Amino acid sequence: MPVDAEKEITRLWKALHSAQDEIGKTYYRWRQVALEFAGDDVKSLDVALRAAEVFGKDIGKSILPRMNWLKGEEGFMMILGKTLAGLWITDGGLATVEKGEDPGEIFIKCTRDPWPTWAKEFGVPMEEVAICRERMYQSILEDVSVFMNIPLKIELQKAIPRGHGETVMRLYKAE
Amino acid sequence: MAKTIFKWDYSDYPGAKIYPHLFKPIQIGNLIIPNRIKYTATEENLNGLDGFVTDQGAAYLGERAKGVVGGLCFMQGVYMDEARMGQGYVGQAAAWDDKFIPGLKRLADAIHDARAVAGIQLMDCGRVGAVDVEYGHGPSAVPQRLRIFRPMKEMSKDEIKEMIQQHIDAAKRGVEAGFDVMEISGIVGYLVSNFVSGYTNRRTDEYGGDIRGRMQAVVEIIQGVKTVIPEDMPLGIRLCSEELLDDVRGNTPEESMESYKIAEEAGVDYISCTLGWQESIYPVISRDIPMGNWIHLAKRAKEHVSVPVSMAYRLFKPGLPNEKIGAGELDIWEMCRPMIADPLMPKKVLEGKEEEIRHCVACNLCLARLFRDAPMTCYINPICAHEANPEFAAPPPAEEEKEIMIVGAGPAGLECAYVAAQRGHEVHIYDKRDEIGGTLNEARHAPYGDDELWTCVEYQKVMCEKAGVNFHLGTEVTEEVIEDEMPDSVVLATGSVYSKLEVPGGDSDKIVYLADVMSGKAEVGEKVVVWGNRKPGIGCALHLAKQGKKVTLAGKDKTAGFDVNPSFKWRYMIYMRQNGIVAYNDCEIVEIDDAGIVVKTYDGYQWPIKCDTIVLADREPNESLKKAVQSEGIELFVVGDALIPRNLSSAVHDGYRIGMRI
Ligand SMILES: Cc1cc2nc3c(=O)[nH]c(=O)nc-3n(C[C@H](O)[C@H](O)[C@H](O)COP(=O)(O)O)c2cc1C
Ligand code: SF4
């Protein structure tokens, strides 16, 4: 009974996509719960930003074992950029990393992002998606900066609503 | 005049003639140590959860004290703060109050009973500490790289002063308890090393900055401790000669050597040369690192300081330290794991009984246990941590002498054989092979140091011969042999058999057995699947990958190397990656055909894997003689893989336990 490779890959692919879909949906379901408990006096954006910080802090800890200075500053920034882009890719996005003109400057570009679609489904404002990702990355960098003794910054330079076009983030070493 | 505590004369001992440099005295500070041997401080998690010394801890150390034959024997590093931020292990001994002095005295007395020099170590575990509290303390709050350790809090200047005072107070207690040598532990990521390293010390006050600033707290500890210990009590420090933290911008080797010079200036009487950090990505003491790999660091240390330099780290045999001491490149041979595995190791060297040494196999199980809050055990030494139990430590003679037939001369059978024979039984050990050692004969060909496992069999062989065990090699035990011999007891140590693949194609001629591959008997194609993802399978996969073959490892366990302790497993995972070995875990084989095999993952996905050869490494107990023995009504014991296929350690421990019970 030879393996039907096409069938196996299709099954796996479907399973991967539905798992990715659940990532976003689960997040927004929890967001609803958190807002219900928070009550009317709390701004939803504040809750979402706090969640982004918690996510970032935890992800930051988990990437520390991979931080490596052996390839010098440029190599380190590239690895870090790829790690951040990798988070987007895991969720189902298309993200790439490019070297900037300044030494150690990295651009993370995402040309396909599933988060705005999920957000729309749950009636979440598009701006929240972009700012939360920026905040999450900033929180990731907090521990990484202290750990590597290098002040790291990341900022959102361009965000396209609904996930089309290109979202650009700049990762750099602060003076 | 320098003080001598116990006089030793080694001139009549054979070992002193073979290794003259190991058995000559050395002056450290104002104390003469009769030889060049030191059992290093070793946590064993045998103390009470409240930090008090226990019978087990005292007996454990007493045995090691006998081993150093008059040399230095250190108790483990004590933590010194009531807040327990410096406590790194649940069973670590404490010295933060005078109430601990009687317990510490028991340890000093146990060492003195063996006429050895008693050392106490002060060890605040810093980043590796806070085992039972929320935060660890350190010079700066640098996040932990390894999640198992607690988050860090930066110490204020007052807290630093307090910590220095805690060292001084604990040192006083050590003096009162009767120790002869004082040591500060600054190794592998503990608090002292946290201050010294640029990676973890980011302070800008007088306790940070350049290497002098980062050494300031250490200097104050050294100077403070010096004021409370007697003139003839040497003070030493264990300091990193290479942190191996380049990837996170730790100290350079030059900075490390500078730290040695500063410690010497501050007044230490000797320096123990250490290396590596818990957080380092480089292996230092596992079996894949050849013995003697780091000894050049002692020579470099000696080029920078004039106080004596001691060193451990994979110095498992006496030859190299003897040579280096003779050449002036080392002063004292330190040992930790060699004396966990055999507490009397240097004594046996002195007595010319090296063949009776049970050698450490550098598996790091002892360490892995500590980090999992368990009392220490040793992979290869079943008595370790049971020294306080006389039945275990020196099994008494058997009440009734029996004729015992042991079937299988692998590590389980051999261990059982000599222990039972020492207790007065008449022991006959059989094996259908012409040689002893069982499947270890083949398994030892796995790369990355597995040849060292064979030392276990060499030791057991000698012990069996000395205990008068009767060998019947090249003799297959059948029902008829059992009927003819009719022994009082039978121990089945028949090992395991490879599990048959009950799937379509399961009789394919592509299938070979692991033992035949490892011995070179089986022909193996270029593309290989090794079926069975435990240690034997991994060893075989690496062995084949080293020959340039494309190897896939597949097996039923959720992760590869489920039977390897975490302190060694990470090495295998790296080597598998480096050797291009792909692993399919948590799966079964559903079919074998001309192209290769099809595996099905736990969640139902099927993968074809092309291969020319399938190596069977998955095992089940060999129970072939069980019924025959039972039907004769003979007392039956089953040990090692014949009970459940496991690892070498289980074989040795099973064998010992049955040997002492039978
Ligand atoms: C189980 C275990 C416990 C240890 N505890 C201590 C300790 O309390 N203080 C210390 O300075 N080093 C400690 N070490 C490090 C050893 O003293 C030694 O430096 C290291 O194991 C390398 O030497 P070896 O190859 O002879 O084992 C410990 C090592 C092991 C394996
Ligand atoms: S557990 Fe392993 S590393 Fe530790 S002493 Fe025993 S054999 Fe050596």
Coordinates of C-alpha atoms in Angstrom, one line a residue, chain B residues 61 66 79 160 171 235 250 271 297 416 436 528:
Chain B
L61 CA 31.6 12.5 52.9
K66 CA 39.0 7.8 53.2
Y79 CA 24.7 28.8 51.5
I160 CA 26.4 43.5 48.8
A171 CA 33.7 31.3 57.6
L235 CA 42.0 30.3 52.1
G250 CA 31.4 37.3 28.9
I271 CA 43.4 29.0 43.3
L297 CA 44.4 26.0 31.5
C416 CA 25.2 -9.4 40.6
I436 CA 32.0 -11.1 28.9
V528 CA 19.7 3.8 6.6

